[in-house]
């Protein structure tokens, strides 16, 4: 791809961007596509993508490989893939990393419509109760039954028997969760399992998040609140959402599927860095900020448990790892340990905002202990999921480039 193929920045949302960033046509298309995609992942950087590319461009950062250490919705990783970069993505949440498997490792939708239809069919046989009885506050009886049927069919299928493939584990081998754990899947089945479980959950999240306050820390609305706002059920077009032709990720994969595939990990960031497995020219850090909405295990509890099986509270190591960037007290020492383990990456790009665990000055001071060349760029944009009575709630977001 020709990176000299300069096009104007059509997405200059806040008026402060560089209008001459050299996105090539494919990346421009992907940025445009992402703008039209309904991405409600908490803390996603959809609105910051152009700024991220500008900071790197303005500072003349040269990189072929990128490590997206907390990839979340994979929007940042997807843009880097569109640029032909070799991407390594990681997230501790299996719901997130299974999405990254789709966006970074697939070259097309890995499951046919007919196979998806099979998995949603209710044969009338008893499916083990997983959602039913456990999450009745969020779902109607019919919805819970449907989700149990789907989960059961998946785990019984050839593709799902080993569990959901969620990327690589700490030892560098494929990680499967929720199933027998035995690595018996074919490569095609592995990709299909990640795709299927991720997008069933994604569909549920889109149907059940009605905005506003979280219900006891979760992104799903309580059933009665949801029913006040929408008559849509989870069954509504669940098939369409998995159908190759109408799937929300299908345009994306049609565009970036021809670019080199990347690597995905489903690990605690500190443990992964300690393993020494990851190498990259550029590391992008977008950790939970340590303020409100930093508790990702709770925010996505239902989906995470649907994929993994056991309650998050029973996964000791994972539960503790989710705390690293949640509690303000422990935050700083975990952040420092992380940077200490990242010395080998030549460039760091770090996201923070004003509600982070510390002020941007204090955060910069910490980073300065590790790096001499630091560039702090404030970016203003509006959070649309945190509207307050007084109109727009603007918050400064910061991109810190450190070399
Ligand atoms: C701010 S979000 C990242 C958003 C992402 N950049 C995007 O654009 O969607 C932070 C992510 O860190 C993940 N996370 C939290 N603790 C972690 C840990 N100890 N190791 C790895 N990932 C972690 C969360 O699951 C969450 O997806």
Coordinates of N, CA and C in Angstrom, one line a residue, residues 99-228:
X99 N -13.2 -11.0 20.4 CA -13.5 -10.0 19.3 C -12.2 -9.7 18.5
X100 N -11.1 -9.6 19.2 CA -9.8 -9.3 18.6 C -9.4 -10.4 17.7
X101 N -9.8 -11.7 18.1 CA -9.5 -12.8 17.2 C -10.1 -12.6 15.9
X102 N -11.4 -12.2 15.9 CA -12.1 -11.9 14.7 C -11.4 -10.8 13.9
X103 N -11.2 -9.6 14.5 CA -10.8 -8.5 13.7 C -9.3 -8.6 13.3
X104 N -8.5 -9.4 14.0 CA -7.1 -9.4 13.7 C -6.6 -10.7 13.0
X105 N -7.4 -11.8 13.3 CA -6.9 -13.1 12.8 C -7.7 -13.7 11.7
X106 N -8.8 -13.1 11.4 CA -9.7 -13.6 10.3 C -9.5 -12.9 9.0
X107 N -9.7 -13.6 7.9 CA -9.7 -12.9 6.6 C -11.1 -12.8 6.0
X108 N -12.0 -13.5 6.7 CA -13.4 -13.4 6.3 C -14.3 -13.8 7.5
X109 N -15.6 -13.7 7.3 CA -16.5 -14.2 8.4 C -16.3 -15.7 8.5
X110 N -15.9 -16.2 9.6 CA -15.5 -17.6 9.7 C -16.6 -18.6 9.9
X111 N -17.9 -18.2 9.9 CA -18.9 -19.1 10.1 C -20.1 -18.9 9.1
X112 N -20.5 -19.9 8.5 CA -21.6 -19.7 7.5 C -22.9 -19.5 8.2
X113 N -23.8 -18.9 7.4 CA -25.2 -18.6 7.9 C -25.9 -19.9 8.3
X114 N -25.7 -20.9 7.5 CA -26.4 -22.2 7.9 C -25.9 -22.8 9.2
X115 N -24.6 -22.7 9.4 CA -24.0 -23.2 10.6 C -24.5 -22.4 11.8
X116 N -24.6 -21.0 11.6 CA -25.1 -20.2 12.7 C -26.6 -20.5 13.0
X117 N -27.4 -20.8 11.9 CA -28.8 -21.1 12.1 C -28.9 -22.4 13.0
X118 N -28.1 -23.4 12.7 CA -28.1 -24.6 13.4 C -27.9 -24.4 14.9
X119 N -27.0 -23.4 15.2 CA -26.6 -23.2 16.6 C -27.7 -22.4 17.4
X120 N -28.6 -21.8 16.7 CA -29.6 -21.1 17.4 C -31.0 -21.9 17.5
X121 N -31.0 -23.1 16.9 CA -32.2 -23.9 16.9 C -32.5 -24.5 18.2
X122 N -33.8 -24.4 18.6 CA -34.2 -25.0 19.8 C -34.8 -26.4 19.5
X123 N -34.1 -27.5 19.8 CA -34.6 -28.8 19.5 C -35.7 -29.3 20.5
X124 N -36.0 -28.5 21.5 CA -37.0 -28.8 22.5 C -36.4 -29.7 23.6
X125 N -35.1 -30.1 23.4 CA -34.5 -30.9 24.5 C -34.1 -30.0 25.6
X126 N -33.9 -30.6 26.8 CA -33.5 -29.7 27.9 C -32.1 -29.2 27.7
X127 N -31.9 -27.9 27.8 CA -30.5 -27.4 27.8 C -30.2 -27.1 29.2
X128 N -29.0 -27.3 29.6 CA -28.6 -27.0 31.0 C -28.9 -25.6 31.3
X129 N -29.4 -25.3 32.5 CA -29.7 -23.9 32.8 C -28.4 -23.2 33.2
X130 N -28.1 -22.2 32.5 CA -26.9 -21.4 32.8 C -27.4 -19.9 33.0
X131 N -28.0 -19.4 32.0 CA -28.6 -18.0 32.1 C -29.8 -18.0 32.9
X132 N -30.7 -19.0 32.7 CA -31.9 -19.1 33.5 C -31.5 -19.4 34.9
X133 N -32.1 -18.6 35.8 CA -31.9 -18.8 37.2 C -30.7 -18.1 37.7
X134 N -29.9 -17.6 36.8 CA -28.7 -16.9 37.3 C -28.7 -15.4 37.0
X135 N -29.3 -15.1 35.8 CA -29.4 -13.7 35.4 C -30.8 -13.2 35.1
X136 N -31.7 -13.6 35.9 CA -33.1 -13.3 35.6 C -33.4 -11.9 35.7
X137 N -32.6 -11.1 36.3 CA -32.9 -9.6 36.4 C -32.7 -9.0 35.0
X138 N -32.0 -9.6 34.1 CA -31.6 -9.0 32.9 C -32.5 -9.5 31.7
X139 N -33.0 -10.7 31.8 CA -33.6 -11.3 30.7 C -35.0 -11.9 31.0
X140 N -35.9 -11.9 30.0 CA -37.2 -12.5 30.1 C -36.9 -14.1 30.1
X141 N -37.9 -14.8 30.5 CA -37.7 -16.3 30.5 C -37.4 -16.8 29.1
X142 N -38.1 -16.3 28.1 CA -37.8 -16.8 26.8 C -36.4 -16.4 26.3
X143 N -36.0 -15.2 26.7 CA -34.6 -14.8 26.3 C -33.6 -15.7 27.0
X144 N -33.8 -15.9 28.3 CA -32.8 -16.8 29.0 C -32.8 -18.2 28.4
X145 N -33.9 -18.7 28.1 CA -34.0 -20.0 27.5 C -33.2 -20.0 26.1
X146 N -33.5 -19.0 25.3 CA -32.8 -19.0 24.0 C -31.2 -18.9 24.2
X147 N -30.8 -18.1 25.1 CA -29.4 -18.0 25.4 C -28.8 -19.3 25.9
X148 N -29.6 -20.0 26.7 CA -29.1 -21.3 27.2 C -29.0 -22.4 26.0
X149 N -30.0 -22.3 25.2 CA -30.1 -23.2 24.0 C -28.8 -23.0 23.1
X150 N -28.6 -21.7 22.9 CA -27.4 -21.4 22.0 C -26.1 -21.8 22.7
X151 N -26.0 -21.6 23.9 CA -24.7 -21.9 24.6 C -24.6 -23.5 24.6
X152 N -25.7 -24.2 24.9 CA -25.6 -25.6 24.9 C -25.3 -26.2 23.5
X153 N -26.0 -25.7 22.5 CA -25.7 -26.1 21.1 C -24.2 -25.9 20.7
X154 N -23.7 -24.7 21.1 CA -22.3 -24.4 20.8 C -21.4 -25.4 21.5
X155 N -21.6 -25.6 22.8 CA -20.7 -26.5 23.5 C -20.8 -28.0 23.0
X156 N -21.9 -28.3 22.4 CA -22.1 -29.7 21.9 C -21.5 -29.8 20.5
X157 N -21.3 -28.7 19.8 CA -20.9 -28.8 18.4 C -19.4 -29.1 18.3
X158 N -19.0 -29.5 17.2 CA -17.6 -29.8 16.9 C -16.8 -28.6 17.2
X159 N -17.3 -27.5 16.7 CA -16.6 -26.2 16.8 C -16.4 -25.8 18.3
X160 N -17.4 -26.0 19.1 CA -17.4 -25.4 20.4 C -17.0 -26.4 21.5
X161 N -16.8 -27.7 21.2 CA -16.5 -28.6 22.3 C -15.3 -28.3 23.1
X162 N -14.3 -27.8 22.4 CA -13.0 -27.4 23.2 C -13.3 -26.2 24.0
X163 N -14.3 -25.4 23.7 CA -14.6 -24.1 24.3 C -14.4 -23.0 23.3
X164 N -14.4 -21.8 23.8 CA -14.2 -20.6 22.9 C -12.7 -20.3 22.9
X165 N -12.2 -20.2 21.7 CA -10.8 -19.8 21.5 C -10.8 -18.3 21.8
X166 N -9.9 -17.9 22.7 CA -9.9 -16.5 23.1 C -8.5 -15.8 22.9
X167 N -7.7 -16.5 22.0 CA -6.4 -15.9 21.8 C -5.3 -16.8 22.5
X168 N -4.1 -16.3 22.6 CA -3.1 -17.1 23.2 C -3.0 -16.9 24.7
X169 N -2.6 -17.9 25.4 CA -2.4 -17.7 26.9 C -0.9 -17.4 27.2
X170 N -0.6 -17.3 28.4 CA 0.8 -16.9 28.9 C 1.9 -17.8 28.3
X171 N 1.6 -19.1 28.1 CA 2.6 -20.0 27.6 C 2.7 -19.9 26.1
X172 N 1.9 -19.0 25.5 CA 2.0 -18.9 24.0 C 1.1 -19.9 23.2
X173 N 0.4 -20.7 24.0 CA -0.4 -21.7 23.2 C -1.9 -21.2 23.2
X174 N -2.7 -21.7 22.3 CA -4.1 -21.3 22.2 C -4.8 -21.5 23.5
X175 N -5.6 -20.5 23.8 CA -6.4 -20.6 25.1 C -7.9 -20.9 24.7
X176 N -8.5 -21.9 25.4 CA -9.9 -22.2 25.2 C -10.6 -22.0 26.5
X177 N -11.7 -21.4 26.5 CA -12.4 -21.3 27.8 C -13.9 -21.8 27.6
X178 N -14.4 -22.3 28.7 CA -15.8 -22.7 28.8 C -16.1 -24.1 28.4
X179 N -15.2 -24.7 27.6 CA -15.5 -26.1 27.1 C -14.7 -27.1 27.8
X180 N -14.3 -28.2 27.1 CA -13.5 -29.2 27.7 C -12.1 -28.8 27.9
X181 N -11.7 -27.7 27.2 CA -10.3 -27.2 27.4 C -9.4 -27.9 26.5
X182 N -9.8 -29.0 26.0 CA -8.9 -29.8 25.2 C -8.7 -29.2 23.8
X183 N -7.5 -29.0 23.4 CA -7.2 -28.4 22.1 C -7.4 -29.3 20.9
X184 N -8.7 -29.5 20.6 CA -9.0 -30.5 19.5 C -9.6 -29.8 18.3
X185 N -9.7 -28.5 18.4 CA -10.3 -27.7 17.3 C -9.4 -27.6 16.1
X186 N -10.0 -27.5 14.9 CA -9.2 -27.2 13.7 C -9.1 -25.6 13.8
X187 N -8.1 -25.1 13.0 CA -7.9 -23.7 13.0 C -9.2 -22.9 12.6
X188 N -9.9 -23.5 11.6 CA -11.1 -22.8 11.2 C -12.2 -22.8 12.3
X189 N -12.3 -23.9 13.0 CA -13.2 -24.0 14.2 C -12.9 -23.0 15.3
X190 N -11.6 -22.9 15.5 CA -11.1 -22.0 16.6 C -11.6 -20.5 16.3
X191 N -11.4 -20.1 15.0 CA -11.8 -18.7 14.6 C -13.3 -18.6 14.7
X192 N -14.0 -19.7 14.3 CA -15.5 -19.6 14.3 C -16.0 -19.5 15.7
X193 N -15.3 -20.3 16.6 CA -15.8 -20.3 18.0 C -15.7 -18.9 18.6
X194 N -14.6 -18.2 18.4 CA -14.4 -16.9 18.9 C -15.4 -15.9 18.3
X195 N -15.6 -16.0 17.0 CA -16.5 -15.2 16.3 C -17.9 -15.3 16.9
X196 N -18.3 -16.6 17.0 CA -19.7 -16.9 17.4 C -20.0 -16.4 18.8
X197 N -19.2 -16.8 19.7 CA -19.5 -16.4 21.1 C -19.3 -14.9 21.3
X198 N -18.4 -14.3 20.7 CA -18.2 -12.8 20.8 C -19.4 -12.1 20.3
X199 N -19.9 -12.5 19.1 CA -21.0 -11.7 18.5 C -22.4 -12.1 19.1
X200 N -22.5 -13.2 19.7 CA -23.8 -13.5 20.4 C -23.8 -12.5 21.6
X201 N -22.7 -12.4 22.3 CA -22.6 -11.4 23.4 C -22.7 -10.0 23.0
X202 N -22.1 -9.7 21.9 CA -22.2 -8.3 21.4 C -23.6 -7.9 21.0
X203 N -24.3 -8.9 20.5 CA -25.7 -8.7 20.1 C -26.6 -8.4 21.4
X204 N -26.3 -9.2 22.4 CA -27.0 -9.1 23.7 C -26.7 -7.7 24.3
X205 N -25.5 -7.3 24.2 CA -25.1 -6.0 24.8 C -25.8 -4.9 24.0
X206 N -25.9 -5.0 22.7 CA -26.6 -3.9 22.0 C -28.1 -3.9 22.2
X207 N -28.7 -5.1 22.5 CA -30.1 -5.1 22.8 C -30.4 -4.6 24.2
X208 N -29.5 -4.9 25.1 CA -29.8 -4.7 26.5 C -29.2 -3.5 27.2
X209 N -28.4 -2.8 26.5 CA -27.8 -1.6 27.1 C -28.7 -0.4 26.7
X210 N -29.4 0.1 27.6 CA -30.3 1.2 27.2 C -29.8 2.6 27.6
X211 N -28.5 2.6 27.9 CA -27.9 3.9 28.3 C -28.2 4.3 29.7
X212 N -27.6 5.5 30.0 CA -27.9 6.0 31.4 C -27.0 5.3 32.4
X213 N -27.5 5.3 33.6 CA -26.8 4.7 34.7 C -26.7 3.2 34.6
X214 N -25.5 2.7 35.1 CA -25.4 1.2 35.1 C -26.2 0.6 36.2
X215 N -26.7 -0.6 35.9 CA -27.4 -1.3 37.0 C -26.4 -2.1 37.8
X216 N -26.2 -1.8 39.0 CA -25.2 -2.3 39.9 C -23.9 -2.7 39.1
X217 N -23.4 -1.6 38.5 CA -22.1 -1.7 37.9 C -22.0 -2.4 36.6
X218 N -23.1 -2.8 36.0 CA -23.1 -3.5 34.7 C -23.7 -2.8 33.6
X219 N -23.2 -3.1 32.4 CA -23.7 -2.4 31.2 C -25.1 -2.9 30.7
X220 N -25.5 -4.0 31.2 CA -26.9 -4.5 30.8 C -27.9 -3.8 31.7
X221 N -29.0 -3.4 31.1 CA -30.1 -2.8 31.9 C -30.9 -3.9 32.5
X222 N -31.5 -3.5 33.6 CA -32.4 -4.4 34.3 C -33.6 -4.6 33.3
X223 N -34.2 -5.8 33.3 CA -35.2 -6.1 32.3 C -36.4 -5.1 32.3
X224 N -36.9 -4.7 33.5 CA -38.0 -3.8 33.5 C -37.6 -2.5 32.9
X225 N -36.4 -2.0 33.2 CA -36.0 -0.7 32.6 C -35.9 -0.8 31.1
X226 N -35.3 -1.9 30.6 CA -35.1 -2.1 29.2 C -36.5 -2.1 28.5
X227 N -37.5 -2.9 29.1 CA -38.8 -3.0 28.5 C -39.5 -1.6 28.5
X228 N -39.2 -0.7 29.4 CA -39.8 0.6 29.3 C -39.3 1.4 28.1

